[in-house]
Tab-separated table of C-alpha atoms in Angstrom:
chain	number	residue	atom	x	y	z
F	1	LEU	CA	283.434	136.893	269.941
F	2	CYS	CA	284.266	137.773	273.548
F	3	GLY	CA	285.944	135.661	276.202
F	4	ASN	CA	284.755	134.957	279.757
F	5	GLY	CA	282.394	132.070	278.921
F	6	ASP	CA	278.727	132.999	278.678
F	7	LYS	CA	279.064	136.148	280.835
F	8	CYS	CA	280.189	138.488	278.019
F	9	VAL	CA	278.807	139.196	274.556
F	10	CYS	CA	279.885	141.413	271.659
F	11	GLU	CA	277.494	144.364	271.439
F	12	TYR	CA	277.248	146.157	268.096
F	13	GLU	CA	274.659	148.041	266.110
F	14	ASP	CA	272.670	146.304	263.396
F	15	VAL	CA	271.140	149.526	262.136
F	16	VAL	CA	271.794	153.177	262.742
F	17	VAL	CA	269.780	154.381	265.711
F	18	GLU	CA	267.746	157.412	264.715
F	19	PRO	CA	267.859	160.380	267.069
F	20	CYS	CA	264.700	161.421	268.863
F	21	GLU	CA	262.478	163.950	267.165
F	22	GLN	CA	262.075	167.131	269.193
F	23	THR	CA	258.471	167.903	270.219
F	24	ASP	CA	256.830	171.245	270.953
F	25	ASP	CA	255.789	169.989	274.416
F	26	CYS	CA	259.388	169.164	275.330
F	27	THR	CA	260.668	172.472	273.936
F	28	LYS	CA	258.052	174.416	275.951
F	29	ASN	CA	259.465	172.758	279.093
F	30	SER	CA	263.043	173.782	278.129
F	31	GLY	CA	263.904	170.149	277.448
F	32	GLU	CA	265.485	168.004	274.770
F	33	CYS	CA	264.083	164.734	273.383
F	34	VAL	CA	266.742	162.028	273.837
F	35	LYS	CA	266.883	158.241	274.057
F	36	LYS	CA	265.889	156.974	277.506
F	37	ASP	CA	269.430	155.673	278.191
F	38	ASP	CA	270.828	159.184	277.578
F	39	CYS	CA	268.745	160.725	280.360
F	40	LYS	CA	270.229	160.192	283.810
F	41	PHE	CA	270.368	161.905	287.184
F	42	PRO	CA	270.333	164.874	287.876
F	43	PHE	CA	267.991	165.498	284.915
F	44	ILE	CA	264.222	165.080	284.969
F	45	CYS	CA	263.286	162.409	282.377
F	46	ASP	CA	259.661	162.897	281.268
F	47	PRO	CA	258.366	160.194	278.865
F	48	ASP	CA	255.054	162.009	278.293
F	49	LEU	CA	256.622	164.927	276.407
F	50	CYS	CA	258.398	162.918	273.658
F	51	ASP	CA	257.687	159.812	271.568
F	52	GLU	CA	257.901	157.107	274.242
F	53	ALA	CA	257.170	154.376	271.666
F	54	GLU	CA	260.515	155.263	270.018
F	55	GLY	CA	262.300	155.001	273.381
F	56	CYS	CA	262.510	158.782	273.793
F	57	VAL	CA	262.080	160.972	276.875
F	58	CYS	CA	262.253	164.704	277.454
F	59	ARG	CA	265.489	165.529	279.331
F	60	ILE	CA	264.915	168.619	281.471
F	61	ALA	CA	267.461	170.287	283.746
F	62	LYS	CA	266.143	170.721	287.275
F	63	PRO	CA	265.395	174.392	287.926
F	64	LEU	CA	267.480	176.200	290.491
F	65	PRO	CA	265.363	178.062	293.083
F	66	CYS	CA	267.709	181.075	293.240
F	67	GLU	CA	268.945	183.427	290.557
F	68	GLN	CA	272.588	182.690	289.802
F	69	THR	CA	275.160	185.498	289.995
F	70	LYS	CA	278.488	185.962	288.216
F	71	GLU	CA	280.192	186.506	291.560
F	72	CYS	CA	279.056	183.185	292.984
F	73	TYR	CA	279.802	181.285	289.772
F	74	ALA	CA	283.300	182.811	289.537
F	75	SER	CA	283.934	181.560	293.086
F	76	GLY	CA	283.031	177.999	292.082
F	77	GLY	CA	279.646	178.088	293.796
F	78	VAL	CA	275.934	178.025	293.117
F	79	CYS	CA	273.213	180.208	294.653
F	80	VAL	CA	270.829	178.075	296.729
F	81	LYS	CA	268.157	178.496	299.384
F	82	ASP	CA	268.790	177.312	302.928
F	83	CYS	CA	272.524	176.665	302.591
F	84	VAL	CA	273.891	174.779	305.606
F	85	GLU	CA	277.633	175.018	306.286
F	86	VAL	CA	279.617	171.832	306.923
F	87	ASP	CA	282.880	172.540	308.734
F	88	GLY	CA	285.790	172.526	306.297
F	89	VAL	CA	283.896	171.290	303.213
F	90	ARG	CA	280.858	173.548	302.581
F	91	PHE	CA	280.775	177.300	302.895
F	92	CYS	CA	277.751	179.618	302.549
F	93	TYR	CA	278.248	183.265	301.530
F	94	ASP	CA	275.168	185.507	301.587
F	95	ASP	CA	276.962	188.471	299.979
F	96	LEU	CA	277.781	186.592	296.723
F	97	CYS	CA	274.119	186.101	295.885
F	98	SER	CA	272.993	189.651	296.540
F	99	SER	CA	272.418	192.255	293.867
F	100	SER	CA	271.698	195.947	293.514
F	101	ASP	CA	268.366	194.830	292.030
F	102	ALA	CA	266.849	193.476	295.262
F	103	ALA	CA	263.676	192.377	293.472
F	104	ALA	CA	265.641	190.058	291.180
F	105	VAL	CA	267.447	188.090	293.871
F	106	ASP	CA	265.781	186.235	296.726
F	107	ASP	CA	267.022	187.369	300.160
F	108	ASP	CA	267.326	183.837	301.582
F	109	CYS	CA	269.735	182.676	298.868
F	110	SER	CA	273.408	182.039	299.632
F	111	CYS	CA	276.378	181.055	297.502
F	112	LYS	CA	277.151	177.405	298.317
F	113	ILE	CA	280.803	176.525	297.712
F	114	GLU	CA	281.910	172.955	298.330
F	115	ARG	CA	285.461	171.778	298.827
F	116	CYS	CA	285.266	168.005	298.515
F	117	PRO	CA	288.075	166.727	296.282
F	118	ASP	CA	287.209	166.873	292.581
F	119	GLU	CA	289.702	164.203	291.612
F	120	ASN	CA	289.825	160.892	293.437
F	121	ASP	CA	290.930	157.671	291.730
F	122	ALA	CA	289.135	155.281	294.100
F	123	CYS	CA	285.824	157.104	293.647
F	124	ARG	CA	286.265	157.611	289.882
F	125	GLU	CA	286.985	153.864	289.401
F	126	ARG	CA	283.447	153.218	290.658
F	127	GLY	CA	282.013	155.809	288.283
F	128	GLY	CA	281.383	158.127	291.226
F	129	VAL	CA	281.796	161.728	292.254
F	130	CYS	CA	282.915	163.175	295.594
F	131	LYS	CA	280.361	165.408	297.294
F	132	VAL	CA	279.285	166.607	300.717
F	133	TYR	CA	277.425	163.827	302.543
F	134	ASP	CA	274.023	165.555	302.681
F	135	ASP	CA	274.022	166.111	298.885
F	136	CYS	CA	274.316	162.362	298.256
F	137	ASP	CA	270.993	160.669	297.445
F	138	SER	CA	271.258	157.439	299.453
F	139	ASN	CA	267.917	156.241	298.020
F	140	LEU	CA	269.425	156.021	294.528
F	141	PHE	CA	273.171	155.715	295.102
F	142	VAL	CA	275.841	154.352	297.423
F	143	CYS	CA	277.246	157.163	299.585
F	144	ASP	CA	280.680	155.796	300.559
F	145	PRO	CA	282.551	157.887	303.164
F	146	GLY	CA	285.795	155.958	302.793
F	147	LEU	CA	286.763	157.080	299.287
F	148	CYS	CA	286.988	160.889	299.314
F	149	GLY	CA	288.859	161.893	302.464
F	150	ASN	CA	287.633	164.453	305.037
F	151	GLY	CA	286.258	161.715	307.318
F	152	ASP	CA	282.557	161.224	306.696
F	153	LYS	CA	281.936	164.809	305.520
F	154	CYS	CA	282.740	163.979	301.891
F	155	VAL	CA	281.346	160.812	300.333
F	156	CYS	CA	281.681	159.099	296.986
F	157	GLU	CA	278.268	158.921	295.290
F	158	TYR	CA	278.101	156.020	292.826
F	159	GLU	CA	275.649	153.451	291.505
F	160	ASP	CA	275.315	150.335	293.643
F	161	VAL	CA	276.462	147.877	290.980
F	162	VAL	CA	280.182	147.713	290.262
F	163	VAL	CA	280.761	145.451	287.270
F	164	GLU	CA	284.135	144.165	286.166
F	165	PRO	CA	284.546	145.070	282.489
F	166	CYS	CA	284.704	142.422	279.778
F	167	GLU	CA	287.997	142.077	277.938
F	168	GLN	CA	287.820	143.526	274.408
F	169	THR	CA	288.733	141.060	271.623
F	170	ASP	CA	289.955	141.572	268.058
F	171	ASP	CA	286.942	139.639	266.673
F	172	CYS	CA	284.487	141.948	268.387
F	173	THR	CA	286.437	145.054	267.354
F	174	LYS	CA	286.312	143.882	263.699
F	175	ASN	CA	282.509	144.037	263.964
F	176	SER	CA	282.763	147.616	265.333
F	177	GLY	CA	281.537	146.213	268.619
F	178	GLU	CA	282.313	146.373	272.291
F	179	CYS	CA	282.547	143.458	274.725
F	180	VAL	CA	279.970	144.017	277.487
F	181	LYS	CA	278.259	141.938	280.161
F	182	LYS	CA	275.439	139.864	278.710
F	183	ASP	CA	272.804	141.639	280.843
F	184	ASP	CA	274.012	145.072	279.672
F	185	CYS	CA	273.440	144.368	275.981
F	186	LYS	CA	270.004	145.612	274.991
F	187	PHE	CA	267.957	146.448	271.900
F	188	PRO	CA	268.699	147.945	269.361
F	189	PHE	CA	272.146	146.312	269.557
F	190	ILE	CA	273.080	142.843	268.345
F	191	CYS	CA	274.278	140.725	271.293
F	192	ASP	CA	276.604	138.113	269.765
F	193	PRO	CA	277.920	135.488	272.219
F	194	ASP	CA	280.001	133.737	269.551
């Protein structure tokens, strides 16, 4: 159903995929039971708190160590511990994370505001996001300094594999499918090479 020889297949659903059933354990951890493929970085994906046999994990947002303030949020920042300024791209403001209720806000928290470009075609084409170099997890992602400007201070964080998309065909579309690389088609989808 798709071109490109044996490299592409038409991926479509045979049956409706049932959503994951929420569990008390996941709810107690402020999480949501989702299919494993729907849980990606920066979330914590805990298979022990949902029905792993059904392909479900508990998607939990990573907790922030500092209480967030309206002032910091309105400035486009986030309150963090141990903020380190990077000339021209990261700024740390102690006064935006302070409060009249000193017990509610940790004294070593600062408002971290980053100024790497939000929009960048070269980075976006790779499925990436521009961020300050020391926020890029080089153990999990490529941290490319050549795609976001600002020298090597801003990098494009993206997954290592860049795959050329398969060309969509009318035959595959008629089956309510999508042409994908053969290796990317997984259960519960039908992977039709014809």
